[in-house]
Amino acid sequence: PSRYGGQFASEEGRLFVAGMLRQKVDSLNQIFGNPYIVITGDFNDYPNDESLTKILQAKWTTSEASGNDLINLSYPIMYKFGTHAFAGEWGVLDQMIVTNSFFREGSLTINPGSVGVFDAPWLLKKNAAGMDVPNRTFQGPAYMGGYSDHLPIFLDLNIAASQKETDDDNVNVGSGTE
């Protein structure tokens, strides 16, 4: 839920949704053991807000995590840049949260710090104060012709080749030798 009406007036809805999401994560962990889970999107909360830290229980770093805890990879972005600008301030409302299974040996891995904000110049415009802000689609009911009031975030995943794929790549075809 949005922050319309103020952060505290609208917080109850975000806490509720975070609780439901936590239940889904717990169910997937119970059914599949250590699944690879990626949760991403506009949470309308910052990485250090209660919905993410207390209810969803997303850790800030891999060193804090154990088992198949959730890790919010957007946390470090808070100190570099943002995904959304409001009242002249950049903030991170868009989260990239993954399970700790991505940081163990396996077919899918993530390098810590591989989450970023895609801030191509065509996604930005200057506001009245001369600050770069996202080039929004709408400002209230007025169509602005932009893309979004949030910048996209991205994540680099490392996908290990299976042994069969590796064997297939090493086949010596047409050499004439046995």
Coordinates of C-alpha atoms in Angstrom, one line a residue:
P1 CA 0.0 0.0 0.0
S2 CA 1.1 3.5 -0.8
R3 CA 2.1 6.2 1.7
Y4 CA -0.8 8.4 0.6
G5 CA -1.9 10.2 3.7
G6 CA 1.5 9.9 5.4
Q7 CA 3.8 7.1 6.4
F8 CA 2.3 6.4 9.8
A9 CA -1.4 6.7 8.7
S10 CA -0.8 4.2 5.9
E11 CA 1.7 1.9 7.7
E12 CA -0.8 -0.7 9.0
G13 CA -1.5 -1.8 5.4
R14 CA 2.2 -2.3 4.6
L15 CA 2.7 -4.2 7.9
F16 CA -0.2 -6.5 7.0
V17 CA 1.1 -7.2 3.5
A18 CA 4.6 -7.9 4.8
G19 CA 3.1 -10.4 7.3
M20 CA 1.3 -12.2 4.4
L21 CA 4.5 -12.2 2.4
R22 CA 6.4 -13.6 5.4
Q23 CA 3.9 -16.5 5.6
K24 CA 4.3 -17.3 2.0
V25 CA 8.1 -17.4 2.3
D26 CA 7.8 -19.6 5.4
S27 CA 5.5 -22.0 3.5
L28 CA 7.9 -22.2 0.5
N29 CA 10.8 -22.9 2.9
Q30 CA 8.8 -25.6 4.6
I31 CA 7.8 -27.3 1.4
F32 CA 11.0 -27.0 -0.6
G33 CA 13.8 -26.8 2.0
N34 CA 16.1 -24.0 0.8
P35 CA 14.4 -22.6 -2.3
Y36 CA 15.7 -19.7 -4.3
I37 CA 13.3 -16.9 -3.7
V38 CA 13.5 -13.4 -5.2
I39 CA 11.1 -10.7 -3.9
T40 CA 11.3 -7.4 -5.7
G41 CA 9.2 -4.3 -6.2
D42 CA 8.0 -1.0 -4.7
F43 CA 7.3 -1.7 -1.0
N44 CA 6.7 2.0 -0.2
D45 CA 8.9 1.5 2.7
Y46 CA 12.6 2.0 3.2
P47 CA 15.0 -1.0 3.9
N48 CA 15.2 0.0 7.6
D49 CA 11.4 0.3 8.1
E50 CA 9.5 -2.1 10.4
S51 CA 7.6 -3.9 7.6
L52 CA 10.9 -5.1 6.2
T53 CA 13.1 -5.6 9.3
K54 CA 10.6 -6.8 11.9
I55 CA 7.7 -8.3 10.0
L56 CA 9.4 -9.7 6.8
Q57 CA 12.6 -10.2 8.9
A58 CA 14.9 -9.3 6.0
K59 CA 18.5 -9.0 7.1
W60 CA 20.8 -6.2 5.9
T61 CA 23.9 -8.3 5.1
T62 CA 24.8 -11.9 4.4
S63 CA 26.9 -12.0 7.6
E64 CA 23.7 -11.5 9.7
A65 CA 21.9 -14.3 7.9
S66 CA 21.7 -18.0 8.7
G67 CA 19.7 -20.9 7.3
N68 CA 17.5 -19.6 4.6
D69 CA 16.9 -16.1 6.0
L70 CA 15.9 -13.3 3.7
I71 CA 18.5 -10.6 2.8
N72 CA 17.5 -7.2 1.5
L73 CA 20.1 -6.4 -1.1
S74 CA 18.7 -2.8 -1.5
Y75 CA 19.9 -1.8 2.0
P76 CA 23.4 -0.7 0.8
I77 CA 21.8 1.4 -2.0
M78 CA 20.4 3.7 0.7
Y79 CA 23.8 5.1 1.3
K80 CA 24.7 5.6 -2.4
F81 CA 21.6 6.8 -4.3
G82 CA 17.9 6.1 -4.4
T83 CA 15.1 4.8 -6.5
H84 CA 12.5 7.5 -5.8
A85 CA 12.7 11.2 -5.1
F86 CA 10.2 13.0 -2.9
A87 CA 10.4 16.6 -1.6
G88 CA 14.0 17.0 -2.8
E89 CA 15.3 13.8 -1.2
W90 CA 16.2 10.4 -2.8
G91 CA 15.1 7.3 -1.0
V92 CA 15.0 3.5 -1.6
L93 CA 11.4 2.3 -1.7
D94 CA 12.1 -0.4 -4.2
Q95 CA 13.5 -3.6 -2.7
M96 CA 15.4 -6.6 -4.0
I97 CA 15.1 -9.3 -1.3
V98 CA 16.5 -12.8 -1.7
T99 CA 16.9 -15.9 0.3
N100 CA 20.3 -16.9 1.8
S101 CA 20.4 -19.9 -0.5
F102 CA 21.8 -17.6 -3.2
F103 CA 25.0 -17.2 -1.2
R104 CA 25.9 -20.8 -0.9
E105 CA 27.4 -23.2 -3.4
G106 CA 24.8 -24.1 -6.0
S107 CA 23.5 -23.5 -9.5
L108 CA 22.4 -19.9 -8.7
T109 CA 24.5 -17.4 -6.9
I110 CA 24.6 -13.7 -6.3
N111 CA 27.6 -11.5 -5.8
P112 CA 26.9 -9.2 -2.9
G113 CA 26.8 -5.7 -4.2
S114 CA 25.4 -6.8 -7.6
V115 CA 22.1 -4.9 -7.1
G116 CA 22.0 -1.5 -8.7
V117 CA 19.7 1.3 -9.7
F118 CA 19.3 1.8 -13.5
D119 CA 19.6 5.6 -13.8
A120 CA 19.9 6.1 -17.6
P121 CA 19.7 9.8 -18.5
W122 CA 16.4 9.2 -20.5
L123 CA 14.7 8.0 -17.2
L124 CA 15.5 11.4 -15.5
K125 CA 14.5 15.0 -15.9
K126 CA 15.4 18.2 -14.0
N127 CA 12.8 19.4 -11.5
A128 CA 12.1 23.0 -10.7
A129 CA 15.1 23.1 -8.3
G130 CA 17.4 21.7 -11.0
M131 CA 17.7 18.3 -9.3
D132 CA 17.6 15.1 -11.4
V133 CA 14.4 13.1 -10.6
P134 CA 12.6 10.2 -12.3
N135 CA 10.7 11.3 -15.4
R136 CA 7.2 10.3 -14.2
T137 CA 4.3 9.2 -16.3
F138 CA 1.7 11.1 -14.3
Q139 CA 1.8 13.9 -11.7
G140 CA -1.5 13.5 -10.1
P141 CA -4.1 13.4 -12.9
A142 CA -1.7 15.2 -15.4
Y143 CA 0.0 13.0 -18.0
M144 CA 3.7 13.9 -18.1
G145 CA 4.8 11.5 -20.8
G146 CA 7.7 9.9 -18.8
Y147 CA 8.2 6.4 -17.6
S148 CA 7.8 6.1 -13.8
D149 CA 8.3 8.0 -10.6
H150 CA 10.7 5.2 -9.6
L151 CA 13.9 4.1 -11.2
P152 CA 14.3 0.4 -11.9
I153 CA 16.6 -1.8 -9.9
F154 CA 18.5 -4.8 -11.2
L155 CA 20.3 -7.9 -9.9
D156 CA 23.1 -9.9 -11.5
L157 CA 22.5 -13.7 -11.1
N158 CA 25.3 -16.2 -11.7
I159 CA 23.9 -19.3 -13.2
A160 CA 26.3 -22.3 -13.1
A161 CA 26.3 -24.6 -16.1
S162 CA 25.2 -28.2 -15.3
Q163 CA 27.8 -30.9 -15.8
K164 CA 26.0 -32.1 -19.0
E165 CA 26.2 -28.6 -20.5
T166 CA 29.9 -28.4 -19.6
D167 CA 30.5 -31.9 -21.2
D168 CA 28.6 -30.8 -24.3
D169 CA 30.7 -27.7 -24.7
N170 CA 33.9 -29.7 -24.5
V171 CA 33.0 -32.2 -27.2
N172 CA 35.7 -32.3 -29.9
V173 CA 33.6 -32.5 -33.1
G174 CA 35.2 -33.3 -36.5
S175 CA 38.7 -33.9 -35.3
G176 CA 39.1 -37.2 -37.0
T177 CA 40.6 -38.8 -33.9
E178 CA 39.1 -41.3 -31.6

